[in-house]
C-alpha positions as a LaTeX table, in Angstrom:
\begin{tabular}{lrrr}
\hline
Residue & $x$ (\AA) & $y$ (\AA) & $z$ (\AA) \\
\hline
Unk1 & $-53.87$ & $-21.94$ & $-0.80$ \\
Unk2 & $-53.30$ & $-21.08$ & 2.44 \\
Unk3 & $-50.67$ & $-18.93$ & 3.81 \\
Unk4 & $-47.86$ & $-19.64$ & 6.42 \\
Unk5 & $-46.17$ & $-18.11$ & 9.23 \\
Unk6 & $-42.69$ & $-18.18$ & 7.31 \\
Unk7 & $-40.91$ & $-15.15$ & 6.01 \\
Unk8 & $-41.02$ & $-14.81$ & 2.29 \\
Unk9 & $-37.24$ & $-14.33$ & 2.25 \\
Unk10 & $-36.66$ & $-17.44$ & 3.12 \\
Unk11 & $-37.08$ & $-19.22$ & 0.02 \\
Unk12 & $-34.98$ & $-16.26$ & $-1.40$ \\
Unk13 & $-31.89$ & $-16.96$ & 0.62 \\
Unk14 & $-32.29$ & $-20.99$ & 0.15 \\
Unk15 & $-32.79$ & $-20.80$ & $-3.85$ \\
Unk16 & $-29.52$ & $-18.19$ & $-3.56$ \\
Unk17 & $-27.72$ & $-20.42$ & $-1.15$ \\
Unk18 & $-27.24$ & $-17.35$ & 0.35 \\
Unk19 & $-27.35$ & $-19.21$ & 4.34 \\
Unk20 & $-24.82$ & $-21.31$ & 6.42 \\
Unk21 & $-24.82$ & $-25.12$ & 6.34 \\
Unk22 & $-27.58$ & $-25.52$ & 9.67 \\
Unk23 & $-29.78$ & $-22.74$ & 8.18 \\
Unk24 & $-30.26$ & $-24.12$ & 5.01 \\
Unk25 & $-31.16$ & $-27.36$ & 6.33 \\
Unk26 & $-33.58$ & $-26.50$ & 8.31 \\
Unk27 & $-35.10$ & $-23.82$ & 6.02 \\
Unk28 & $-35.26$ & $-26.68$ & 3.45 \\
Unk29 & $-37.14$ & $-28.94$ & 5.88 \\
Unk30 & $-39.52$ & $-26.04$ & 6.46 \\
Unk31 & $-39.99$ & $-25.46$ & 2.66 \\
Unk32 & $-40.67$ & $-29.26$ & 2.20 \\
Unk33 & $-43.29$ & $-29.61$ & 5.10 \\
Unk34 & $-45.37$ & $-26.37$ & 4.18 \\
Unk35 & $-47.48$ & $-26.40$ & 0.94 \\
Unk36 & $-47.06$ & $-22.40$ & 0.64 \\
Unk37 & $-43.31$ & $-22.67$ & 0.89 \\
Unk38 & $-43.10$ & $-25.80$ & $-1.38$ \\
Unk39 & $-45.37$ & $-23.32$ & $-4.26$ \\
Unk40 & $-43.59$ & $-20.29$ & $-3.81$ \\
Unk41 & $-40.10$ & $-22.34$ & $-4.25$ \\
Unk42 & $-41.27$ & $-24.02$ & $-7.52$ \\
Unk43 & $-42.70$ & $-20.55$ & $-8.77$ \\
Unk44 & $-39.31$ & $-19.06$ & $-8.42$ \\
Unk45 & $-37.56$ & $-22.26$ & $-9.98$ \\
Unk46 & $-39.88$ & $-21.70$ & $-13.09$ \\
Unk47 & $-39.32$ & $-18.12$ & $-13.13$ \\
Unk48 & $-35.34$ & $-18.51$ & $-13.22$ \\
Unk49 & $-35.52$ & $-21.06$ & $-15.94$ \\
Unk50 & $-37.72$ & $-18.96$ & $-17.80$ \\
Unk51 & $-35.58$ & $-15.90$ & $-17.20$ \\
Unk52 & $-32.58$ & $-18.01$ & $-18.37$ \\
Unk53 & $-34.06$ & $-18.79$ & $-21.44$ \\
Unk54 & $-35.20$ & $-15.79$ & $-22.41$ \\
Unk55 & $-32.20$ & $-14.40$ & $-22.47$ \\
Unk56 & $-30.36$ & $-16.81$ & $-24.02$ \\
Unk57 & $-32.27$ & $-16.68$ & $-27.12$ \\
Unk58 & $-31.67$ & $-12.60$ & $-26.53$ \\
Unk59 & $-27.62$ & $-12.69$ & $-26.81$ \\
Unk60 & $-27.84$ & $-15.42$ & $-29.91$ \\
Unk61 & $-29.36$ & $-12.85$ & $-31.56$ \\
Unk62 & $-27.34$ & $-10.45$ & $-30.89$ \\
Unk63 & $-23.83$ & $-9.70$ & $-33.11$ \\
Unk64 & $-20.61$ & $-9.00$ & $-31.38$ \\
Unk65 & $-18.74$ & $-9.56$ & $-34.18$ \\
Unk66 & $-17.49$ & $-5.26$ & $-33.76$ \\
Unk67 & $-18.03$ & $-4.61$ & $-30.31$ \\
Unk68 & $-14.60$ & $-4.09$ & $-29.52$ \\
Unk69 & $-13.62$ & $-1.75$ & $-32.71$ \\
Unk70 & $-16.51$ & 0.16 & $-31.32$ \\
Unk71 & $-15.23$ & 0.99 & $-28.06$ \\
Unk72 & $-12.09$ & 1.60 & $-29.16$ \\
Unk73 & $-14.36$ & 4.45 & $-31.66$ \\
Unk74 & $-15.89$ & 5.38 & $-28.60$ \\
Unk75 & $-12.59$ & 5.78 & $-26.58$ \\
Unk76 & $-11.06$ & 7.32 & $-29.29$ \\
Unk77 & $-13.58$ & 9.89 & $-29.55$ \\
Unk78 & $-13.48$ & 10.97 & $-25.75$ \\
Unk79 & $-12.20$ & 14.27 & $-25.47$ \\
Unk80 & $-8.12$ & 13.72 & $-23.75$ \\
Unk81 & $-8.44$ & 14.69 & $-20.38$ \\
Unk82 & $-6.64$ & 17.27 & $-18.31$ \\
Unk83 & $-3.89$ & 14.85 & $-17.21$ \\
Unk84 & $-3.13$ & 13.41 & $-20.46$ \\
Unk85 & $-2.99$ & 16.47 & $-22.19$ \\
Unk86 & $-0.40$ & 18.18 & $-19.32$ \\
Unk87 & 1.73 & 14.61 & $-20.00$ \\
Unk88 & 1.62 & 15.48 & $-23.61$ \\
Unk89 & 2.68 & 19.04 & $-23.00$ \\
Unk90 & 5.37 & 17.63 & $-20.44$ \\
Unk91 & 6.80 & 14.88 & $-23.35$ \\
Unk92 & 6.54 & 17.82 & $-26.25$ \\
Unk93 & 8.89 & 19.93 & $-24.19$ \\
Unk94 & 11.67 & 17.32 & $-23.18$ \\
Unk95 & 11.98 & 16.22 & $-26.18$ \\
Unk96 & 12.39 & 19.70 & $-27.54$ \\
Unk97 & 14.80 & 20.77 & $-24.83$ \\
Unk98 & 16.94 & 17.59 & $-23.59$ \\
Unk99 & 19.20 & 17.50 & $-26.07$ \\
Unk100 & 20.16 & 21.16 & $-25.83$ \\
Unk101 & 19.88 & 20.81 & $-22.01$ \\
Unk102 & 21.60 & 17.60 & $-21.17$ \\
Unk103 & 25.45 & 19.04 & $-20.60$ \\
Unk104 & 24.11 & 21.40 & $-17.98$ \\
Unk105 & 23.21 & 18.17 & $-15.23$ \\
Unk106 & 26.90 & 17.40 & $-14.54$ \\
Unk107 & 27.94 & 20.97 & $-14.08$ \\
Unk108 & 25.12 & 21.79 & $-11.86$ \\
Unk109 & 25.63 & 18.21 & $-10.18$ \\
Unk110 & 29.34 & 19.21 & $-9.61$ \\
Unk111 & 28.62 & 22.68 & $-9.04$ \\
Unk112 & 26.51 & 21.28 & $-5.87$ \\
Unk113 & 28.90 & 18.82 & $-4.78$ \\
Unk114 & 31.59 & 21.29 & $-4.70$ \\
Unk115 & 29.64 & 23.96 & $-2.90$ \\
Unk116 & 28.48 & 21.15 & $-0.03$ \\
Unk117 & 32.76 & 19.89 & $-0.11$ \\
Unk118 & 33.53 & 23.94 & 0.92 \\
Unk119 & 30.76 & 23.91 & 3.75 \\
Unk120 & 32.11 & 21.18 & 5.26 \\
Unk121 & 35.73 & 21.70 & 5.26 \\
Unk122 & 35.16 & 25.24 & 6.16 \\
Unk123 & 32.97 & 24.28 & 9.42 \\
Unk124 & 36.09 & 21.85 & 10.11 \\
Unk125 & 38.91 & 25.10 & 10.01 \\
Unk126 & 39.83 & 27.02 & 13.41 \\
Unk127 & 37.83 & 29.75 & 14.38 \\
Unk128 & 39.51 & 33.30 & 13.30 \\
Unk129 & 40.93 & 33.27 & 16.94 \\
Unk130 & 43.16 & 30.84 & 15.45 \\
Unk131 & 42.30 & 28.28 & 18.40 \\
Unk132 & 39.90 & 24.56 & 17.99 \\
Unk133 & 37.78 & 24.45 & 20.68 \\
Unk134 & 38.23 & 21.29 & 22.39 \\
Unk135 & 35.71 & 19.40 & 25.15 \\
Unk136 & 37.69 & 18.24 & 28.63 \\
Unk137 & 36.84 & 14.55 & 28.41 \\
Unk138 & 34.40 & 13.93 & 31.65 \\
Unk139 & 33.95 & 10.62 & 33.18 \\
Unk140 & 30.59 & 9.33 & 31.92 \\
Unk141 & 28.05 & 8.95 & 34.33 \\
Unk142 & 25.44 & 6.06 & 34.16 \\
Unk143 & 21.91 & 5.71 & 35.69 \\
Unk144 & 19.66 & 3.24 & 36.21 \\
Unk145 & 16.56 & 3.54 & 37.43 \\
Unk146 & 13.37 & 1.78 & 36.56 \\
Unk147 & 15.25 & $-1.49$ & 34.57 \\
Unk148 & 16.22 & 1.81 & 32.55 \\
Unk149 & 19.71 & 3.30 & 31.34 \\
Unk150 & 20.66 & 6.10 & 30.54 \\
Unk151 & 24.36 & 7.33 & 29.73 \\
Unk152 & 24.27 & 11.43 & 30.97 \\
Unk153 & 27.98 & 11.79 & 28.91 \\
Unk154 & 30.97 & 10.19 & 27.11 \\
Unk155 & 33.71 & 11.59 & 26.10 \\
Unk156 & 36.08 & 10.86 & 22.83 \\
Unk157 & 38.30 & 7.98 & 24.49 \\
Unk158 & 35.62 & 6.16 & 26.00 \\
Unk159 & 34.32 & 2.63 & 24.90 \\
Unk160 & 30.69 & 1.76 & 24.90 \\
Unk161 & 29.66 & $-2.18$ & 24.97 \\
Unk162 & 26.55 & $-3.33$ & 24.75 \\
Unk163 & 25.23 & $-7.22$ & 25.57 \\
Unk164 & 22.12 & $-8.86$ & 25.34 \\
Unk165 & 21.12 & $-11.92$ & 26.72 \\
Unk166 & 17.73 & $-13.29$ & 24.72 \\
Unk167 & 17.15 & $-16.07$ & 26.75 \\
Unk168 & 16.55 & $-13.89$ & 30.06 \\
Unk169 & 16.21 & $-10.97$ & 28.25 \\
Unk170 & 18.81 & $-8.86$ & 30.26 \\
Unk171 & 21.43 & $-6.25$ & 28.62 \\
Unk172 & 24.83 & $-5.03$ & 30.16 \\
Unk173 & 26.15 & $-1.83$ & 29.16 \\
Unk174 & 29.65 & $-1.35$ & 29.58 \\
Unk175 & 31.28 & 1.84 & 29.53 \\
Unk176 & 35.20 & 2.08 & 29.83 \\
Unk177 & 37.74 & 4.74 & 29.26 \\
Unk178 & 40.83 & 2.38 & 29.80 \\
Unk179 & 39.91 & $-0.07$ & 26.95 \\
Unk180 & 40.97 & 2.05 & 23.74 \\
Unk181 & 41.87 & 0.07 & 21.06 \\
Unk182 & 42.28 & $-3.02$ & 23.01 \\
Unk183 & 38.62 & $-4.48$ & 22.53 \\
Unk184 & 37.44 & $-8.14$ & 24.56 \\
\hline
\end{tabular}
């Protein structure tokens, strides 16, 4: 038989279906045209069905009838591993101290909220001068440079509006001092 200039693979990746739609056609027409190709792919075919067959008749002999009670046996019989056995320790103890321990989450939990109640009150309380030191309000200042904003102050009476427009994709920024409560 003689031998041809096509790569050995190639009857690999057909049989597999392994290539694209164009590839495999023309690797097939290849494989049909040359003797060597047309051997090789029928020596494979009979391999496979032999292969198949073989093992068939392998597994029906075969009796799976305990396989899973046997792993279970097998994963029974693994040593518990350094997680599981801290998670065991962890459950043991909670169940042997909640009970006992369970009153003592609300007082801590009130404890805590009471403590955080006194900080901030107590930041809120004059100084020990006895005077609240109060910011002048300053007229804000705006700049724009760049299609950029950026408001350098503000003080506690002044009114901040913001607008966008999606469809041109422009925002106004209003900021007004005279508008107080009496919103557009």
């Amino acid at each position: 038989m003689a031998s041809c200039s096509h790569p050995s693979q190639l009857i690999s990746l057909v049989y597999d279906n392994e290539l694209d739609e164009a590839r495999r056609y023309a690797a097939a027409d290849q494989i049909a045209d040359c003797p060597a190709c047309s051997h090789r792919m029928q020596l494979l075919e009979h391999t496979h069905e032999a292969l198949c067959q073989t093992l068939d008749e392998e597994v029906s002999r075969l009796d799976f009838s305990d396989f899973w009670p046997r792993i279970e046996q097998g994963i029974a019989a693994q040593p518990p591993s350094l997680a599981s056995q801290w998670a065991d320790r962890f459950r043991h103890w909670r169940m042997q101290w909640h009970a006992p321990l369970s009153w003592h989450i609300p007082v801590w939990a009130t404890t805590v909220g009471l403590c955080l109640f006194a900080a901030a009150v107590s930041t809120q309380l004059p100084t020990s001068r006895g005077a609240v030191h109060i910011q002048t309000a300053r007229k804000p200042v705006v700049v724009a440079l760049n299609n950029q904003a950026q408001i350098e102050s503000l003080s506690a009476t002044s009114t901040v509006l913001v607008w966008n427009e999606p469809t041109s994709n422009a925002t106004v920024i209003w900021v007004d001092e005279t508008l107080g409560e009496k919103l557009p």
